[in-house]
């Protein structure tokens, strides 16, 4: 990490909860929803996406989008 970079207590708690979700929730949709809800509690967002980058083709592939009340894989 960059020298002098610190997380607030709220940010560290969120980071810890998100990492725990990665390790404890086996269903991808459930895990993404849990992560989305945790992030939403800190920042005002209505949706999120996960994208994979293919540097060789200079493209992004959106593998999942989570919106309030909906999931799309």
Short mmCIF file of C-alpha atoms in Angstrom, two decimals:
data_model
loop_
_atom_site.label_atom_id
_atom_site.label_comp_id
_atom_site.label_asym_id
_atom_site.label_seq_id
_atom_site.Cartn_x
_atom_site.Cartn_y
_atom_site.Cartn_z
CA UNK A 1 0.00 0.00 0.00
CA UNK A 2 0.98 3.58 -0.54
CA UNK A 3 2.78 5.11 2.43
CA UNK A 4 0.43 7.23 4.51
CA UNK A 5 -2.70 5.43 3.24
CA UNK A 6 -5.14 4.73 6.06
CA UNK A 7 -8.68 3.42 6.17
CA UNK A 8 -11.23 4.94 8.48
CA UNK A 9 -12.81 2.58 10.99
CA UNK A 10 -15.96 2.44 8.84
CA UNK A 11 -13.94 1.71 5.67
CA UNK A 12 -11.87 -0.97 7.39
CA UNK A 13 -15.03 -2.60 8.76
CA UNK A 14 -16.58 -2.62 5.29
CA UNK A 15 -13.40 -4.08 3.77
CA UNK A 16 -13.36 -6.81 6.42
CA UNK A 17 -17.05 -7.66 5.87
CA UNK A 18 -16.58 -7.83 2.09
CA UNK A 19 -13.57 -10.16 2.41
CA UNK A 20 -15.55 -12.35 4.83
CA UNK A 21 -18.36 -12.54 2.25
CA UNK A 22 -15.88 -13.80 -0.37
CA UNK A 23 -14.87 -16.65 1.92
CA UNK A 24 -18.18 -17.64 3.49
CA UNK A 25 -20.84 -17.28 0.78
CA UNK A 26 -20.55 -19.99 -1.88
CA UNK A 27 -23.29 -18.85 -4.26
CA UNK A 28 -21.98 -16.10 -6.57
CA UNK A 29 -25.29 -14.21 -6.77
CA UNK A 30 -25.74 -14.29 -2.99
CA UNK A 31 -22.16 -13.18 -2.44
CA UNK A 32 -22.44 -10.29 -4.91
CA UNK A 33 -25.71 -9.17 -3.35
CA UNK A 34 -24.16 -9.24 0.13
CA UNK A 35 -21.14 -7.24 -1.06
CA UNK A 36 -23.40 -4.78 -2.89
CA UNK A 37 -25.52 -4.22 0.22
CA UNK A 38 -22.43 -3.64 2.38
CA UNK A 39 -20.96 -1.12 -0.07
CA UNK A 40 -24.34 0.57 -0.43
CA UNK A 41 -24.41 1.17 3.32
CA UNK A 42 -21.28 3.33 2.97
CA UNK A 43 -21.71 5.01 -0.41
CA UNK A 44 -24.91 5.96 -2.18
CA UNK A 45 -25.04 3.66 -5.23
CA UNK A 46 -27.91 1.95 -7.01
CA UNK A 47 -25.90 -0.74 -8.77
CA UNK A 48 -22.48 -2.21 -9.43
CA UNK A 49 -20.75 -4.30 -12.09
CA UNK A 50 -17.85 -6.72 -12.19
CA UNK A 51 -15.75 -6.69 -15.33
CA UNK A 52 -12.77 -8.76 -16.43
CA UNK A 53 -10.08 -7.06 -18.49
CA UNK A 54 -8.53 -8.76 -21.51
CA UNK A 55 -5.36 -6.72 -22.09
CA UNK A 56 -4.47 -8.59 -25.26
CA UNK A 57 -7.72 -7.52 -26.96
CA UNK A 58 -8.03 -4.29 -24.97
CA UNK A 59 -11.58 -5.23 -23.95
CA UNK A 60 -13.62 -5.52 -20.78
CA UNK A 61 -16.11 -8.33 -20.26
CA UNK A 62 -18.91 -7.58 -17.83
CA UNK A 63 -19.60 -10.84 -16.06
CA UNK A 64 -22.13 -9.61 -13.54
CA UNK A 65 -24.28 -6.57 -12.85
CA UNK A 66 -26.16 -6.06 -9.61
CA UNK A 67 -28.91 -3.48 -9.40
CA UNK A 68 -31.35 -2.71 -6.62
CA UNK A 69 -33.67 -5.69 -6.52
CA UNK A 70 -32.13 -7.41 -9.59
CA UNK A 71 -29.15 -9.53 -10.63
CA UNK A 72 -27.81 -10.19 -14.08
CA UNK A 73 -24.97 -12.56 -14.79
#
